[in-house]
Amino acid sequence: MAACSTWTYRGVSSSVFKALQNTGRKQGFTIPNTASGNFNISVAGMNVGFQYAWDTKSQTLLLQCVNKPMLLGCGTIKTFADRIVAESGGKVV
């Protein structure tokens, strides 16, 4: 069962996806080099798990938080995800 609803991002071209991967590496997590998959982020001892699906033709990224600590709200997580996607060149829907 998902921890949060699915978030949609548009304008995620291959260069935007690569920018997202680079941002992840800089922050200590790895986004797989595949159109769909899972990745985990650990921040201040808290682990947050995500699954994603990227449609290269429509340049749409679907991102879902599937595992999070009870103390961390979906809104807070989405705010960080929105910022990273926007800084990488994607559009928040």
PDB file of N, CA, C and O in Angstrom, residues 11-68:
ATOM      1  N   GLY A  11       6.984  17.493 -18.913  1.00  0.00           N
ATOM      2  CA  GLY A  11       8.187  18.087 -19.486  1.00  0.00           C
ATOM      3  C   GLY A  11       9.461  17.389 -19.055  1.00  0.00           C
ATOM      4  O   GLY A  11      10.538  17.983 -19.054  1.00  0.00           O
ATOM      5  N   VAL A  12       9.346  16.114 -18.665  1.00  0.00           N
ATOM      6  CA  VAL A  12      10.520  15.363 -18.208  1.00  0.00           C
ATOM      7  C   VAL A  12      11.140  14.666 -19.425  1.00  0.00           C
ATOM      8  O   VAL A  12      10.835  13.520 -19.739  1.00  0.00           O
ATOM      9  N   SER A  13      11.978  15.417 -20.124  1.00  0.00           N
ATOM     10  CA  SER A  13      12.715  14.895 -21.274  1.00  0.00           C
ATOM     11  C   SER A  13      13.883  14.048 -20.768  1.00  0.00           C
ATOM     12  O   SER A  13      14.124  13.965 -19.560  1.00  0.00           O
ATOM     13  N   SER A  14      14.626  13.467 -21.684  1.00  0.00           N
ATOM     14  CA  SER A  14      15.781  12.665 -21.258  1.00  0.00           C
ATOM     15  C   SER A  14      16.818  13.531 -20.546  1.00  0.00           C
ATOM     16  O   SER A  14      17.455  13.088 -19.592  1.00  0.00           O
ATOM     17  N   SER A  15      16.980  14.793 -20.976  1.00  0.00           N
ATOM     18  CA  SER A  15      17.947  15.666 -20.294  1.00  0.00           C
ATOM     19  C   SER A  15      17.469  16.032 -18.886  1.00  0.00           C
ATOM     20  O   SER A  15      18.275  16.122 -17.958  1.00  0.00           O
ATOM     21  N   VAL A  16      16.162  16.218 -18.719  1.00  0.00           N
ATOM     22  CA  VAL A  16      15.618  16.491 -17.379  1.00  0.00           C
ATOM     23  C   VAL A  16      15.787  15.262 -16.491  1.00  0.00           C
ATOM     24  O   VAL A  16      16.178  15.377 -15.327  1.00  0.00           O
ATOM     25  N   PHE A  17      15.538  14.068 -17.039  1.00  0.00           N
ATOM     26  CA  PHE A  17      15.697  12.842 -16.260  1.00  0.00           C
ATOM     27  C   PHE A  17      17.148  12.665 -15.827  1.00  0.00           C
ATOM     28  O   PHE A  17      17.419  12.305 -14.680  1.00  0.00           O
ATOM     29  N   LYS A  18      18.077  12.951 -16.730  1.00  0.00           N
ATOM     30  CA  LYS A  18      19.507  12.875 -16.373  1.00  0.00           C
ATOM     31  C   LYS A  18      19.841  13.887 -15.274  1.00  0.00           C
ATOM     32  O   LYS A  18      20.613  13.595 -14.366  1.00  0.00           O
ATOM     33  N   ALA A  19      19.261  15.085 -15.354  1.00  0.00           N
ATOM     34  CA  ALA A  19      19.483  16.095 -14.316  1.00  0.00           C
ATOM     35  C   ALA A  19      18.938  15.601 -12.973  1.00  0.00           C
ATOM     36  O   ALA A  19      19.568  15.818 -11.926  1.00  0.00           O
ATOM     37  N   LEU A  20      17.802  14.931 -12.992  1.00  0.00           N
ATOM     38  CA  LEU A  20      17.249  14.357 -11.757  1.00  0.00           C
ATOM     39  C   LEU A  20      18.195  13.301 -11.189  1.00  0.00           C
ATOM     40  O   LEU A  20      18.440  13.262  -9.980  1.00  0.00           O
ATOM     41  N   GLN A  21      18.738  12.451 -12.063  1.00  0.00           N
ATOM     42  CA  GLN A  21      19.688  11.435 -11.610  1.00  0.00           C
ATOM     43  C   GLN A  21      20.934  12.081 -11.006  1.00  0.00           C
ATOM     44  O   GLN A  21      21.436  11.633  -9.972  1.00  0.00           O
ATOM     45  N   ASN A  22      21.435  13.132 -11.635  1.00  0.00           N
ATOM     46  CA  ASN A  22      22.623  13.830 -11.118  1.00  0.00           C
ATOM     47  C   ASN A  22      22.332  14.473  -9.772  1.00  0.00           C
ATOM     48  O   ASN A  22      23.162  14.425  -8.860  1.00  0.00           O
ATOM     49  N   THR A  23      21.169  15.085  -9.630  1.00  0.00           N
ATOM     50  CA  THR A  23      20.786  15.679  -8.350  1.00  0.00           C
ATOM     51  C   THR A  23      20.723  14.605  -7.272  1.00  0.00           C
ATOM     52  O   THR A  23      21.197  14.809  -6.157  1.00  0.00           O
ATOM     53  N   GLY A  24      20.143  13.472  -7.618  1.00  0.00           N
ATOM     54  CA  GLY A  24      20.081  12.359  -6.669  1.00  0.00           C
ATOM     55  C   GLY A  24      21.452  11.921  -6.216  1.00  0.00           C
ATOM     56  O   GLY A  24      21.693  11.755  -5.013  1.00  0.00           O
ATOM     57  N   ARG A  25      22.363  11.752  -7.168  1.00  0.00           N
ATOM     58  CA  ARG A  25      23.729  11.341  -6.805  1.00  0.00           C
ATOM     59  C   ARG A  25      24.378  12.341  -5.863  1.00  0.00           C
ATOM     60  O   ARG A  25      25.033  11.964  -4.905  1.00  0.00           O
ATOM     61  N   LYS A  26      24.192  13.630  -6.146  1.00  0.00           N
ATOM     62  CA  LYS A  26      24.777  14.679  -5.285  1.00  0.00           C
ATOM     63  C   LYS A  26      24.206  14.624  -3.873  1.00  0.00           C
ATOM     64  O   LYS A  26      24.877  14.981  -2.924  1.00  0.00           O
ATOM     65  N   GLN A  27      22.949  14.179  -3.762  1.00  0.00           N
ATOM     66  CA  GLN A  27      22.303  14.124  -2.450  1.00  0.00           C
ATOM     67  C   GLN A  27      22.360  12.743  -1.815  1.00  0.00           C
ATOM     68  O   GLN A  27      21.759  12.512  -0.773  1.00  0.00           O
ATOM     69  N   GLY A  28      23.083  11.824  -2.469  1.00  0.00           N
ATOM     70  CA  GLY A  28      23.339  10.529  -1.850  1.00  0.00           C
ATOM     71  C   GLY A  28      22.358   9.421  -2.168  1.00  0.00           C
ATOM     72  O   GLY A  28      22.323   8.415  -1.465  1.00  0.00           O
ATOM     73  N   PHE A  29      21.546   9.563  -3.216  1.00  0.00           N
ATOM     74  CA  PHE A  29      20.673   8.463  -3.608  1.00  0.00           C
ATOM     75  C   PHE A  29      20.750   8.264  -5.115  1.00  0.00           C
ATOM     76  O   PHE A  29      21.152   9.150  -5.849  1.00  0.00           O
ATOM     77  N   THR A  30      20.370   7.071  -5.558  1.00  0.00           N
ATOM     78  CA  THR A  30      20.494   6.715  -6.965  1.00  0.00           C
ATOM     79  C   THR A  30      19.131   6.449  -7.576  1.00  0.00           C
ATOM     80  O   THR A  30      18.390   5.591  -7.095  1.00  0.00           O
ATOM     81  N   ILE A  31      18.816   7.187  -8.641  1.00  0.00           N
ATOM     82  CA  ILE A  31      17.629   6.925  -9.440  1.00  0.00           C
ATOM     83  C   ILE A  31      18.091   6.027 -10.584  1.00  0.00           C
ATOM     84  O   ILE A  31      18.995   6.399 -11.330  1.00  0.00           O
ATOM     85  N   PRO A  32      17.498   4.833 -10.715  1.00  0.00           N
ATOM     86  CA  PRO A  32      17.946   3.900 -11.751  1.00  0.00           C
ATOM     87  C   PRO A  32      17.854   4.506 -13.155  1.00  0.00           C
ATOM     88  O   PRO A  32      17.035   5.389 -13.408  1.00  0.00           O
ATOM     89  N   ASN A  33      18.679   3.997 -14.052  1.00  0.00           N
ATOM     90  CA  ASN A  33      18.690   4.461 -15.432  1.00  0.00           C
ATOM     91  C   ASN A  33      17.692   3.647 -16.260  1.00  0.00           C
ATOM     92  O   ASN A  33      18.025   3.086 -17.291  1.00  0.00           O
ATOM     93  N   THR A  34      16.457   3.566 -15.765  1.00  0.00           N
ATOM     94  CA  THR A  34      15.386   2.825 -16.423  1.00  0.00           C
ATOM     95  C   THR A  34      14.115   3.672 -16.412  1.00  0.00           C
ATOM     96  O   THR A  34      13.993   4.608 -15.616  1.00  0.00           O
ATOM     97  N   ALA A  35      13.176   3.334 -17.263  1.00  0.00           N
ATOM     98  CA  ALA A  35      11.939   4.114 -17.367  1.00  0.00           C
ATOM     99  C   ALA A  35      11.016   3.927 -16.170  1.00  0.00           C
ATOM    100  O   ALA A  35      10.118   4.742 -15.941  1.00  0.00           O
ATOM    101  N   SER A  36      11.231   2.889 -15.384  1.00  0.00           N
ATOM    102  CA  SER A  36      10.456   2.713 -14.161  1.00  0.00           C
ATOM    103  C   SER A  36      11.321   1.991 -13.145  1.00  0.00           C
ATOM    104  O   SER A  36      12.264   1.289 -13.503  1.00  0.00           O
ATOM    105  N   GLY A  37      11.007   2.201 -11.894  1.00  0.00           N
ATOM    106  CA  GLY A  37      11.792   1.552 -10.855  1.00  0.00           C
ATOM    107  C   GLY A  37      11.507   2.113  -9.484  1.00  0.00           C
ATOM    108  O   GLY A  37      10.498   2.794  -9.260  1.00  0.00           O
ATOM    109  N   ASN A  38      12.417   1.822  -8.587  1.00  0.00           N
ATOM    110  CA  ASN A  38      12.300   2.237  -7.190  1.00  0.00           C
ATOM    111  C   ASN A  38      13.618   2.835  -6.736  1.00  0.00           C
ATOM    112  O   ASN A  38      14.672   2.475  -7.236  1.00  0.00           O
ATOM    113  N   PHE A  39      13.538   3.740  -5.767  1.00  0.00           N
ATOM    114  CA  PHE A  39      14.733   4.255  -5.121  1.00  0.00           C
ATOM    115  C   PHE A  39      14.372   4.701  -3.715  1.00  0.00           C
ATOM    116  O   PHE A  39      13.211   4.909  -3.394  1.00  0.00           O
ATOM    117  N   ASN A  40      15.392   4.791  -2.869  1.00  0.00           N
ATOM    118  CA  ASN A  40      15.208   5.185  -1.477  1.00  0.00           C
ATOM    119  C   ASN A  40      16.080   6.380  -1.157  1.00  0.00           C
ATOM    120  O   ASN A  40      17.190   6.507  -1.669  1.00  0.00           O
ATOM    121  N   ILE A  41      15.558   7.224  -0.290  1.00  0.00           N
ATOM    122  CA  ILE A  41      16.294   8.382   0.196  1.00  0.00           C
ATOM    123  C   ILE A  41      16.378   8.269   1.705  1.00  0.00           C
ATOM    124  O   ILE A  41      15.388   7.942   2.359  1.00  0.00           O
ATOM    125  N   SER A  42      17.547   8.553   2.250  1.00  0.00           N
ATOM    126  CA  SER A  42      17.719   8.575   3.694  1.00  0.00           C
ATOM    127  C   SER A  42      18.143   9.985   4.092  1.00  0.00           C
ATOM    128  O   SER A  42      19.179  10.477   3.650  1.00  0.00           O
ATOM    129  N   VAL A  43      17.310  10.623   4.900  1.00  0.00           N
ATOM    130  CA  VAL A  43      17.583  11.989   5.349  1.00  0.00           C
ATOM    131  C   VAL A  43      17.438  12.036   6.865  1.00  0.00           C
ATOM    132  O   VAL A  43      16.388  11.668   7.394  1.00  0.00           O
ATOM    133  N   ALA A  44      18.471  12.474   7.525  1.00  0.00           N
ATOM    134  CA  ALA A  44      18.464  12.602   8.991  1.00  0.00           C
ATOM    135  C   ALA A  44      17.982  11.313   9.658  1.00  0.00           C
ATOM    136  O   ALA A  44      17.186  11.348  10.594  1.00  0.00           O
ATOM    137  N   GLY A  45      18.438  10.187   9.149  1.00  0.00           N
ATOM    138  CA  GLY A  45      18.088   8.904   9.734  1.00  0.00           C
ATOM    139  C   GLY A  45      16.706   8.391   9.359  1.00  0.00           C
ATOM    140  O   GLY A  45      16.290   7.345   9.839  1.00  0.00           O
ATOM    141  N   MET A  46      15.985   9.130   8.526  1.00  0.00           N
ATOM    142  CA  MET A  46      14.658   8.694   8.089  1.00  0.00           C
ATOM    143  C   MET A  46      14.744   8.172   6.658  1.00  0.00           C
ATOM    144  O   MET A  46      15.338   8.816   5.798  1.00  0.00           O
ATOM    145  N   ASN A  47      14.155   6.999   6.430  1.00  0.00           N
ATOM    146  CA  ASN A  47      14.161   6.405   5.096  1.00  0.00           C
ATOM    147  C   ASN A  47      12.823   6.634   4.415  1.00  0.00           C
ATOM    148  O   ASN A  47      11.770   6.403   5.011  1.00  0.00           O
ATOM    149  N   VAL A  48      12.887   7.083   3.158  1.00  0.00           N
ATOM    150  CA  VAL A  48      11.691   7.322   2.362  1.00  0.00           C
ATOM    151  C   VAL A  48      11.866   6.557   1.059  1.00  0.00           C
ATOM    152  O   VAL A  48      12.883   6.702   0.377  1.00  0.00           O
ATOM    153  N   GLY A  49      10.882   5.730   0.723  1.00  0.00           N
ATOM    154  CA  GLY A  49      10.943   4.925  -0.488  1.00  0.00           C
ATOM    155  C   GLY A  49       9.999   5.440  -1.561  1.00  0.00           C
ATOM    156  O   GLY A  49       8.880   5.876  -1.261  1.00  0.00           O
ATOM    157  N   PHE A  50      10.448   5.392  -2.806  1.00  0.00           N
ATOM    158  CA  PHE A  50       9.663   5.875  -3.942  1.00  0.00           C
ATOM    159  C   PHE A  50       9.612   4.826  -5.034  1.00  0.00           C
ATOM    160  O   PHE A  50      10.530   4.022  -5.186  1.00  0.00           O
ATOM    161  N   GLN A  51       8.559   4.887  -5.831  1.00  0.00           N
ATOM    162  CA  GLN A  51       8.510   4.179  -7.100  1.00  0.00           C
ATOM    163  C   GLN A  51       8.138   5.211  -8.150  1.00  0.00           C
ATOM    164  O   GLN A  51       7.474   6.199  -7.849  1.00  0.00           O
ATOM    165  N   TYR A  52       8.628   4.979  -9.373  1.00  0.00           N
ATOM    166  CA  TYR A  52       8.362   5.952 -10.429  1.00  0.00           C
ATOM    167  C   TYR A  52       8.119   5.238 -11.750  1.00  0.00           C
ATOM    168  O   TYR A  52       8.505   4.086 -11.940  1.00  0.00           O
ATOM    169  N   ALA A  53       7.442   5.955 -12.650  1.00  0.00           N
ATOM    170  CA  ALA A  53       7.246   5.495 -14.020  1.00  0.00           C
ATOM    171  C   ALA A  53       7.395   6.714 -14.915  1.00  0.00           C
ATOM    172  O   ALA A  53       6.710   7.721 -14.724  1.00  0.00           O
ATOM    173  N   TRP A  54       8.305   6.614 -15.872  1.00  0.00           N
ATOM    174  CA  TRP A  54       8.596   7.727 -16.776  1.00  0.00           C
ATOM    175  C   TRP A  54       8.213   7.340 -18.189  1.00  0.00           C
ATOM    176  O   TRP A  54       8.734   6.359 -18.737  1.00  0.00           O
ATOM    177  N   ASP A  55       7.288   8.077 -18.775  1.00  0.00           N
ATOM    178  CA  ASP A  55       6.861   7.854 -20.155  1.00  0.00           C
ATOM    179  C   ASP A  55       7.676   8.796 -21.031  1.00  0.00           C
ATOM    180  O   ASP A  55       7.442  10.014 -21.031  1.00  0.00           O
ATOM    181  N   THR A  56       8.620   8.247 -21.778  1.00  0.00           N
ATOM    182  CA  THR A  56       9.527   9.078 -22.568  1.00  0.00           C
ATOM    183  C   THR A  56       8.808   9.789 -23.709  1.00  0.00           C
ATOM    184  O   THR A  56       9.197  10.891 -24.085  1.00  0.00           O
ATOM    185  N   LYS A  57       7.768   9.186 -24.265  1.00  0.00           N
ATOM    186  CA  LYS A  57       7.051   9.806 -25.385  1.00  0.00           C
ATOM    187  C   LYS A  57       6.243  11.025 -24.948  1.00  0.00           C
ATOM    188  O   LYS A  57       6.275  12.063 -25.594  1.00  0.00           O
ATOM    189  N   SER A  58       5.507  10.886 -23.843  1.00  0.00           N
ATOM    190  CA  SER A  58       4.701  12.018 -23.364  1.00  0.00           C
ATOM    191  C   SER A  58       5.502  12.924 -22.423  1.00  0.00           C
ATOM    192  O   SER A  58       5.002  13.956 -21.998  1.00  0.00           O
ATOM    193  N   GLN A  59       6.734  12.506 -22.102  1.00  0.00           N
ATOM    194  CA  GLN A  59       7.615  13.237 -21.176  1.00  0.00           C
ATOM    195  C   GLN A  59       6.919  13.477 -19.834  1.00  0.00           C
ATOM    196  O   GLN A  59       6.980  14.556 -19.253  1.00  0.00           O
ATOM    197  N   THR A  60       6.252  12.425 -19.350  1.00  0.00           N
ATOM    198  CA  THR A  60       5.527  12.486 -18.084  1.00  0.00           C
ATOM    199  C   THR A  60       6.192  11.553 -17.077  1.00  0.00           C
ATOM    200  O   THR A  60       6.488  10.407 -17.391  1.00  0.00           O
ATOM    201  N   LEU A  61       6.398  12.057 -15.875  1.00  0.00           N
ATOM    202  CA  LEU A  61       6.956  11.263 -14.784  1.00  0.00           C
ATOM    203  C   LEU A  61       5.891  11.133 -13.703  1.00  0.00           C
ATOM    204  O   LEU A  61       5.337  12.139 -13.239  1.00  0.00           O
ATOM    205  N   LEU A  62       5.599   9.887 -13.321  1.00  0.00           N
ATOM    206  CA  LEU A  62       4.706   9.616 -12.201  1.00  0.00           C
ATOM    207  C   LEU A  62       5.579   9.175 -11.039  1.00  0.00           C
ATOM    208  O   LEU A  62       6.379   8.240 -11.170  1.00  0.00           O
ATOM    209  N   LEU A  63       5.441   9.835  -9.917  1.00  0.00           N
ATOM    210  CA  LEU A  63       6.262   9.555  -8.736  1.00  0.00           C
ATOM    211  C   LEU A  63       5.349   9.285  -7.557  1.00  0.00           C
ATOM    212  O   LEU A  63       4.376  10.023  -7.337  1.00  0.00           O
ATOM    213  N   GLN A  64       5.658   8.239  -6.815  1.00  0.00           N
ATOM    214  CA  GLN A  64       4.839   7.908  -5.654  1.00  0.00           C
ATOM    215  C   GLN A  64       5.737   7.524  -4.486  1.00  0.00           C
ATOM    216  O   GLN A  64       6.648   6.712  -4.629  1.00  0.00           O
ATOM    217  N   CYS A  65       5.470   8.137  -3.346  1.00  0.00           N
ATOM    218  CA  CYS A  65       6.143   7.749  -2.107  1.00  0.00           C
ATOM    219  C   CYS A  65       5.426   6.497  -1.601  1.00  0.00           C
ATOM    220  O   CYS A  65       4.213   6.522  -1.369  1.00  0.00           O
ATOM    221  N   VAL A  66       6.166   5.411  -1.462  1.00  0.00           N
ATOM    222  CA  VAL A  66       5.559   4.143  -1.057  1.00  0.00           C
ATOM    223  C   VAL A  66       5.903   3.745   0.371  1.00  0.00           C
ATOM    224  O   VAL A  66       5.294   2.838   0.930  1.00  0.00           O
ATOM    225  N   ASN A  67       6.856   4.437   0.968  1.00  0.00           N
ATOM    226  CA  ASN A  67       7.263   4.106   2.333  1.00  0.00           C
ATOM    227  C   ASN A  67       7.852   5.345   2.985  1.00  0.00           C
ATOM    228  O   ASN A  67       8.768   5.958   2.430  1.00  0.00           O
ATOM    229  N   LYS A  68       7.326   5.717   4.161  1.00  0.00           N
ATOM    230  CA  LYS A  68       7.823   6.903   4.856  1.00  0.00           C
ATOM    231  C   LYS A  68       7.586   6.758   6.353  1.00  0.00           C
ATOM    232  O   LYS A  68       6.719   6.006   6.776  1.00  0.00           O
TER     233      LYS A  68
END
